[in-house]
Amino acid sequence: MRLYEFIISKGKLSLSHLRELKSKRGFTEDTITKNRLISGGKYLLEIEKELFSEFKQEELFESGICISDGKNIQISPTLLEDKIIIPYLDKNNECYYLRVHKLGLKGIPIEIYQLRNLTEKGIILTEGEFKAMAAQQLGIPAIAIPGISSFSDKHLPKLLGVLNENSVKEICVIFDNENKSDPKLPNYKENPAHRHDTQYYAYYMARILNKEGFRTRIGTLPESWQYKGKIDLDTALAQGKTKEDIQSVIEQSLDPTEYLKSLPSEVATLISKRMARRYFKESIKIEFNRYVATRRRGKSEWQEPISNFIVKIIATHETPEGIIREVVFVNQFGEYSSSFSLEAVDMSGVDSFKTFCLSKGNFIWRGNAEDLANIWEPLFLEDDGRHIIEPDHIGWIESEKMWLFGNVAVKGKEEMRPDKNHIFWTEKRGLKPLALGVTSGRMTISEGIPYLNLGESPSLTEIRSYLGETIGDMQANACLGWMAAVMFLEDVFDLYGCFPFLFITGRRGSGKSTIAEWLMNFYGLENAGKMAADTTPVGLQRYLAYYSSLPVFVDEYRNVKQVTYKNGFLRNVYNRQSAGKGIKSDFGVREAKIRGTLLISGEETPEDNALLTRCIVVAITEKSRKINHFNWFMANRIKFSVHVLNVLRNKDNHLQKFIKILNEGKEYMTGQKLDDRTAINYAIVAAGYAVLFGESVDFAKWITTEAQRVRQDYQKEQAVEVFLDDLIYLKTTKAINDEYWDVDGDKIYLYFHGLYNAWAKEYIKIRGEQAFKASSIRDYLKEETGYLDCHVNHRIGDGTKSCVVFDYDESPDNLKNLTAHTRTNCAQSQIDGNHND
């Protein structure tokens, strides 16, 4: 157009724009000159008189070069902006269209950039004029469409016409490659549906062009080229990429089907839904914010309004109870309702939906069941992927591979904050933490969501020092080591399938419960412990399911019936052996998940040896206390959780060290003749300590000595030890005597059946529960040192009895103590006999 040529001939390129084109776009002066680029600006006002005298008003308005304010004619303000003006050139190098960078002239349809480039059978199709210029500079023919959505819809015929007229056969679609999922990047989109428009239009455009007979493929610029989360052809040129680099992208391009398969599954699903929605044939229309159904009877057809509103789905919530949709209603006057939850039961039937609508305001539904289904189907296809998961737990979310708290989430190296609705948005979906409501007995307790401190805190060294002066240095190290190790709970389970509990014990008033609460503060938990006697196993299970890879604090453990009947459940937490719950159907159970671990406090440790061996026991005593720092801890405890956050921020770096110390510690302790369970338990604490403070020889020695001491204590608590110690008690009280055993030479003979029956009766009387089975005790005796045989007939007292036989010298001390008087008598009798002889 002559008018556009006039503007270009009078225009000039500013020095700042020239520098920008060279540095930011990588253009040479030859490229800039050949493409006749000029700058917009107020200097163009100088040519107004000449422009008005040269061209008729109709031409000026039709070209978009000028506008009218109702009184006067003037140059379009768009041309007066300090932006680059891009001429669209035909094969004769004449300008047929003008466009200000990223701005069109008012009322002028967009065009294809540019006809001059259509000289080859194969081209690149890109978005934006500078991208096409970059490809052309490298010697690769390219055209650009300034608006991919427009050219895939109403302007598509124009594009097809141009391609056919110029005999184009092969097309490689190369649009920008941009990361819109990272909130740290400039083009982040909160809504997941708005992050993949480029991929959708690339796929859609390639499919359309293939159907029109063009061989079309999709090329993707490498993510490794991205700068600030984005790469396009002109940025690649500015980076120094060559013709060979871009040719490599073309050679690796995919046809539309292959391209869709190559995308992440959630992106491919979103694109497939948008495609289905584009081709969906609706039987219900929307007119003036009302649903209108087409009715037919015979040859008659008419339109019938079936509502005075339309539904918009804002978000889809995936809750433990099922899918709940957050919706708004828009009435025929364009007024929006407040948002509310729409459950499946309210959507499924005409009557239930009609009632639901009326309960939300003056919203009337007149449609039938088929109409109702016909409004849901297109709405579901419009689902933008803005799904919000409301997980039934907090802490480690396995399905998302992330840590979730009330105010912060950590996924690998990425740290997220919630939006104003308390939702964390990831690449795939949103997550909204939920508080836990637990009904235990007659009480319903609401558990607060843990929040981590994002600010300053006393240093770990200061905390360790003050805690050491309060409960003892090594005891403090053990508590803090266990606290840090909890953050690696999932990794420990992957290796060994278990994780120890921390058991803090001490006399009443020693501060054991307070110490436990301070440790819970590291996880952003401020609630007091769950009382061991009052909290039901079901309540505990729900806490342990909710706090994933976090501790649950159980306070006031005692060896009384109200508590000990839960020991079996508590033992199973160590290995995450979940309880099974019956379901309504005739067959099957529902698994009750265990995701957390236990921090227990009590005046006495468990008599249940199996539970005790699952615990790291830390004793709080007055003699270990140098200074009472109670006030300091109470003033600072809510700040401690920043240290757990710091562990999570650097967990990938810590993990290798943690696993190394854990494995080395476990191997060393088993070499010290400790059993695997004890070795693993204490090695876990040592590894957690090393993550926080580095390796310590003194603490390593202490933890090994402590493990050996605990192992000895455990052995005393084993069933056979209880059995033999109780027999000594029964002997002392004269409930049994040497008619139950005999020492003959170097052998001990135990009348096992009689001893077991006497012991079992006393066991029930004292402990209020059934004794270990006779077969179990007999088997345990076989594992004791000095064991020789069982079921050996031997004369004891007035008759022959079936006996278990031990070598006296090799037998355990408590067995020697039980039979000591008999051996003395036996030896004395032998001396007396020799004397008489």
CSV table of N, CA, C and O in Angstrom, one decimal, residues 202-272:
chain,number,residue,atom,x,y,z
A,202,ALA,N,0.3,-25.1,19.1
A,202,ALA,CA,1.2,-25.8,18.2
A,202,ALA,C,0.6,-27.1,17.7
A,202,ALA,O,0.7,-27.5,16.5
A,203,TYR,N,0.0,-27.9,18.7
A,203,TYR,CA,-0.6,-29.2,18.3
A,203,TYR,C,-1.8,-29.0,17.4
A,203,TYR,O,-1.9,-29.6,16.4
A,204,TYR,N,-2.7,-28.0,17.8
A,204,TYR,CA,-3.9,-27.8,17.0
A,204,TYR,C,-3.5,-27.3,15.6
A,204,TYR,O,-4.1,-27.8,14.6
A,205,MET,N,-2.6,-26.3,15.5
A,205,MET,CA,-2.2,-25.8,14.2
A,205,MET,C,-1.6,-26.9,13.3
A,205,MET,O,-1.9,-27.0,12.1
A,206,ALA,N,-0.7,-27.7,13.9
A,206,ALA,CA,-0.1,-28.8,13.1
A,206,ALA,C,-1.2,-29.8,12.6
A,206,ALA,O,-1.1,-30.3,11.5
A,207,ARG,N,-2.1,-30.1,13.5
A,207,ARG,CA,-3.2,-31.0,13.0
A,207,ARG,C,-4.0,-30.5,11.9
A,207,ARG,O,-4.3,-31.2,10.9
A,208,ILE,N,-4.4,-29.2,12.0
A,208,ILE,CA,-5.2,-28.6,11.0
A,208,ILE,C,-4.4,-28.5,9.7
A,208,ILE,O,-5.0,-28.9,8.6
A,209,LEU,N,-3.2,-28.1,9.7
A,209,LEU,CA,-2.4,-28.0,8.5
A,209,LEU,C,-2.2,-29.4,7.9
A,209,LEU,O,-2.2,-29.5,6.6
A,210,ASN,N,-2.0,-30.4,8.7
A,210,ASN,CA,-1.9,-31.8,8.1
A,210,ASN,C,-3.1,-32.2,7.4
A,210,ASN,O,-3.1,-32.8,6.3
A,211,LYS,N,-4.3,-31.9,8.0
A,211,LYS,CA,-5.5,-32.3,7.4
A,211,LYS,C,-5.7,-31.5,6.0
A,211,LYS,O,-6.4,-32.0,5.1
A,212,GLU,N,-5.1,-30.3,5.9
A,212,GLU,CA,-5.2,-29.6,4.7
A,212,GLU,C,-4.2,-30.0,3.6
A,212,GLU,O,-4.1,-29.3,2.6
A,213,GLY,N,-3.4,-31.0,4.0
A,213,GLY,CA,-2.5,-31.6,3.0
A,213,GLY,C,-1.1,-31.1,3.1
A,213,GLY,O,-0.2,-31.5,2.3
A,214,PHE,N,-0.7,-30.4,4.1
A,214,PHE,CA,0.7,-30.0,4.3
A,214,PHE,C,1.3,-31.0,5.2
A,214,PHE,O,0.7,-31.5,6.2
A,215,ARG,N,2.6,-31.3,5.0
A,215,ARG,CA,3.3,-32.2,5.9
A,215,ARG,C,3.9,-31.3,7.0
A,215,ARG,O,4.8,-30.6,6.9
A,216,THR,N,3.2,-31.4,8.2
A,216,THR,CA,3.5,-30.5,9.3
A,216,THR,C,4.0,-31.2,10.5
A,216,THR,O,3.5,-32.3,10.9
A,217,ARG,N,5.1,-30.7,11.1
A,217,ARG,CA,5.7,-31.2,12.3
A,217,ARG,C,5.9,-30.1,13.3
A,217,ARG,O,5.8,-28.9,12.9
A,218,ILE,N,6.2,-30.5,14.5
A,218,ILE,CA,6.3,-29.5,15.6
A,218,ILE,C,7.7,-29.6,16.1
A,218,ILE,O,8.2,-30.7,16.6
A,219,GLY,N,8.5,-28.5,16.1
A,219,GLY,CA,9.8,-28.5,16.7
A,219,GLY,C,9.8,-27.8,18.0
A,219,GLY,O,9.0,-26.8,18.2
A,220,THR,N,10.6,-28.2,18.9
A,220,THR,CA,10.7,-27.6,20.3
A,220,THR,C,12.1,-27.2,20.6
A,220,THR,O,13.0,-28.0,20.5
A,221,LEU,N,12.2,-25.9,20.8
A,221,LEU,CA,13.5,-25.4,21.2
A,221,LEU,C,14.0,-25.9,22.6
A,221,LEU,O,13.1,-26.0,23.5
A,222,PRO,N,15.2,-26.3,22.7
A,222,PRO,CA,15.7,-27.0,24.0
A,222,PRO,C,15.5,-26.1,25.2
A,222,PRO,O,15.8,-24.9,25.2
A,223,GLU,N,15.1,-26.8,26.3
A,223,GLU,CA,15.0,-26.1,27.6
A,223,GLU,C,16.3,-25.6,28.0
A,223,GLU,O,16.4,-24.5,28.7
A,224,SER,N,17.4,-26.3,27.6
A,224,SER,CA,18.7,-25.8,28.1
A,224,SER,C,19.1,-24.5,27.5
A,224,SER,O,20.1,-23.9,28.0
A,225,TRP,N,18.4,-24.0,26.5
A,225,TRP,CA,18.7,-22.7,25.9
A,225,TRP,C,17.9,-21.6,26.6
A,225,TRP,O,18.2,-20.4,26.4
A,226,GLN,N,17.0,-22.0,27.5
A,226,GLN,CA,16.2,-21.0,28.1
A,226,GLN,C,16.9,-19.9,28.9
A,226,GLN,O,17.9,-20.3,29.6
A,227,TYR,N,16.4,-18.7,28.9
A,227,TYR,CA,16.9,-17.6,29.7
A,227,TYR,C,15.7,-17.1,30.4
A,227,TYR,O,14.8,-16.6,29.8
A,228,LYS,N,15.8,-17.1,31.8
A,228,LYS,CA,14.7,-16.7,32.6
A,228,LYS,C,13.4,-17.4,32.2
A,228,LYS,O,12.3,-16.9,32.2
A,229,GLY,N,13.6,-18.7,32.0
A,229,GLY,CA,12.4,-19.6,31.7
A,229,GLY,C,11.9,-19.5,30.3
A,229,GLY,O,10.8,-20.0,30.1
A,230,LYS,N,12.6,-18.9,29.4
A,230,LYS,CA,12.0,-18.7,28.0
A,230,LYS,C,13.1,-18.8,27.0
A,230,LYS,O,14.2,-18.3,27.2
A,231,ILE,N,12.7,-19.4,25.8
A,231,ILE,CA,13.6,-19.4,24.6
A,231,ILE,C,12.7,-19.3,23.4
A,231,ILE,O,11.7,-19.9,23.3
A,232,ASP,N,13.1,-18.4,22.5
A,232,ASP,CA,12.5,-18.2,21.2
A,232,ASP,C,13.6,-18.1,20.1
A,232,ASP,O,14.8,-18.1,20.4
A,233,LEU,N,13.2,-18.0,18.9
A,233,LEU,CA,14.2,-18.0,17.8
A,233,LEU,C,15.1,-16.8,17.8
A,233,LEU,O,16.3,-17.0,17.6
A,234,ASP,N,14.6,-15.6,18.1
A,234,ASP,CA,15.5,-14.5,18.1
A,234,ASP,C,16.4,-14.5,19.4
A,234,ASP,O,17.6,-14.0,19.3
A,235,THR,N,15.9,-15.0,20.5
A,235,THR,CA,16.8,-15.1,21.7
A,235,THR,C,17.9,-16.1,21.4
A,235,THR,O,19.1,-15.9,21.8
A,236,ALA,N,17.6,-17.2,20.7
A,236,ALA,CA,18.6,-18.2,20.3
A,236,ALA,C,19.6,-17.6,19.4
A,236,ALA,O,20.8,-17.9,19.6
A,237,LEU,N,19.2,-16.7,18.5
A,237,LEU,CA,20.1,-16.1,17.6
A,237,LEU,C,21.1,-15.2,18.4
A,237,LEU,O,22.3,-15.1,18.2
A,238,ALA,N,20.5,-14.4,19.4
A,238,ALA,CA,21.3,-13.5,20.2
A,238,ALA,C,22.3,-14.3,21.1
A,238,ALA,O,23.4,-13.8,21.4
A,239,GLN,N,22.0,-15.6,21.4
A,239,GLN,CA,22.9,-16.4,22.2
A,239,GLN,C,24.0,-17.0,21.3
A,239,GLN,O,24.9,-17.6,21.8
A,240,GLY,N,23.9,-16.8,20.0
A,240,GLY,CA,25.0,-17.3,19.1
A,240,GLY,C,24.6,-18.6,18.5
A,240,GLY,O,25.5,-19.3,17.9
A,241,LYS,N,23.4,-19.1,18.6
A,241,LYS,CA,23.0,-20.3,18.0
A,241,LYS,C,23.1,-20.2,16.4
A,241,LYS,O,22.8,-19.2,15.9
A,242,THR,N,23.5,-21.3,15.8
A,242,THR,CA,23.7,-21.3,14.4
A,242,THR,C,22.6,-21.9,13.6
A,242,THR,O,21.7,-22.5,14.1
A,243,LYS,N,22.8,-21.9,12.3
A,243,LYS,CA,21.8,-22.5,11.4
A,243,LYS,C,21.8,-24.0,11.7
A,243,LYS,O,20.7,-24.6,11.7
A,244,GLU,N,22.9,-24.6,12.0
A,244,GLU,CA,22.9,-26.0,12.3
A,244,GLU,C,22.1,-26.4,13.5
A,244,GLU,O,21.5,-27.4,13.6
A,245,ASP,N,22.2,-25.5,14.5
A,245,ASP,CA,21.4,-25.7,15.7
A,245,ASP,C,19.9,-25.7,15.5
A,245,ASP,O,19.2,-26.6,16.0
A,246,ILE,N,19.5,-24.8,14.7
A,246,ILE,CA,18.0,-24.7,14.3
A,246,ILE,C,17.6,-25.9,13.4
A,246,ILE,O,16.6,-26.4,13.6
A,247,GLN,N,18.5,-26.2,12.5
A,247,GLN,CA,18.3,-27.4,11.6
A,247,GLN,C,18.1,-28.7,12.5
A,247,GLN,O,17.3,-29.5,12.2
A,248,SER,N,18.9,-28.8,13.6
A,248,SER,CA,18.8,-29.9,14.5
A,248,SER,C,17.4,-30.0,15.1
A,248,SER,O,16.8,-31.0,15.3
A,249,VAL,N,16.9,-28.8,15.5
A,249,VAL,CA,15.5,-28.7,16.1
A,249,VAL,C,14.5,-29.2,15.0
A,249,VAL,O,13.6,-30.0,15.4
A,250,ILE,N,14.7,-28.8,13.8
A,250,ILE,CA,13.8,-29.2,12.7
A,250,ILE,C,13.9,-30.7,12.5
A,250,ILE,O,12.8,-31.4,12.3
A,251,GLU,N,15.1,-31.2,12.5
A,251,GLU,CA,15.3,-32.7,12.3
A,251,GLU,C,14.7,-33.5,13.4
A,251,GLU,O,14.2,-34.6,13.2
A,252,GLN,N,14.6,-33.0,14.6
A,252,GLN,CA,14.1,-33.7,15.7
A,252,GLN,C,12.6,-33.4,16.0
A,252,GLN,O,12.0,-33.8,16.9
A,253,SER,N,12.0,-32.7,15.0
A,253,SER,CA,10.6,-32.3,15.2
A,253,SER,C,9.7,-33.6,15.1
A,253,SER,O,10.1,-34.6,14.5
A,254,LEU,N,8.5,-33.5,15.6
A,254,LEU,CA,7.6,-34.6,15.7
A,254,LEU,C,6.3,-34.3,15.0
A,254,LEU,O,5.8,-33.1,14.9
A,255,ASP,N,5.6,-35.4,14.5
A,255,ASP,CA,4.3,-35.1,13.9
A,255,ASP,C,3.3,-34.9,15.1
A,255,ASP,O,3.7,-35.2,16.3
A,256,PRO,N,2.1,-34.4,14.9
A,256,PRO,CA,1.2,-34.1,16.0
A,256,PRO,C,1.0,-35.2,17.0
A,256,PRO,O,1.0,-35.0,18.2
A,257,THR,N,0.8,-36.4,16.5
A,257,THR,CA,0.5,-37.5,17.4
A,257,THR,C,1.7,-37.8,18.3
A,257,THR,O,1.6,-38.0,19.5
A,258,GLU,N,2.9,-37.9,17.7
A,258,GLU,CA,4.1,-38.1,18.4
A,258,GLU,C,4.3,-37.0,19.4
A,258,GLU,O,4.8,-37.2,20.6
A,259,TYR,N,4.1,-35.8,19.0
A,259,TYR,CA,4.3,-34.6,19.9
A,259,TYR,C,3.4,-34.7,21.1
A,259,TYR,O,3.9,-34.5,22.3
A,260,LEU,N,2.1,-35.0,21.0
A,260,LEU,CA,1.2,-35.1,22.1
A,260,LEU,C,1.7,-36.2,23.1
A,260,LEU,O,1.6,-36.0,24.3
A,261,LYS,N,2.2,-37.3,22.6
A,261,LYS,CA,2.6,-38.4,23.4
A,261,LYS,C,3.9,-38.0,24.2
A,261,LYS,O,4.2,-38.5,25.3
A,262,SER,N,4.7,-37.1,23.6
A,262,SER,CA,5.9,-36.7,24.2
A,262,SER,C,5.7,-35.8,25.4
A,262,SER,O,6.6,-35.6,26.2
A,263,LEU,N,4.6,-35.2,25.5
A,263,LEU,CA,4.3,-34.2,26.6
A,263,LEU,C,4.0,-34.9,27.9
A,263,LEU,O,3.6,-36.1,27.9
A,264,PRO,N,4.2,-34.3,29.0
A,264,PRO,CA,3.8,-34.9,30.3
A,264,PRO,C,2.4,-35.2,30.3
A,264,PRO,O,1.6,-34.5,29.6
A,265,SER,N,2.0,-36.3,31.0
A,265,SER,CA,0.6,-36.8,30.9
A,265,SER,C,-0.4,-35.8,31.2
A,265,SER,O,-1.5,-35.7,30.5
A,266,GLU,N,-0.2,-35.0,32.2
A,266,GLU,CA,-1.2,-34.0,32.6
A,266,GLU,C,-1.3,-32.9,31.6
A,266,GLU,O,-2.5,-32.4,31.4
A,267,VAL,N,-0.2,-32.5,30.9
A,267,VAL,CA,-0.3,-31.5,29.8
A,267,VAL,C,-1.1,-32.1,28.6
A,267,VAL,O,-1.9,-31.5,28.0
A,268,ALA,N,-0.7,-33.4,28.3
A,268,ALA,CA,-1.4,-34.0,27.2
A,268,ALA,C,-2.9,-34.2,27.4
A,268,ALA,O,-3.7,-34.0,26.5
A,269,THR,N,-3.3,-34.5,28.7
A,269,THR,CA,-4.7,-34.6,29.0
A,269,THR,C,-5.4,-33.2,28.9
A,269,THR,O,-6.5,-33.2,28.3
A,270,LEU,N,-4.8,-32.2,29.3
A,270,LEU,CA,-5.3,-30.9,29.2
A,270,LEU,C,-5.6,-30.5,27.8
A,270,LEU,O,-6.6,-29.9,27.4
A,271,ILE,N,-4.6,-30.8,26.9
A,271,ILE,CA,-4.7,-30.4,25.5
A,271,ILE,C,-5.8,-31.3,24.9
A,271,ILE,O,-6.6,-30.8,24.1
A,272,SER,N,-5.9,-32.6,25.2
A,272,SER,CA,-6.9,-33.4,24.6
A,272,SER,C,-8.3,-32.9,25.0
A,272,SER,O,-9.3,-33.0,24.2
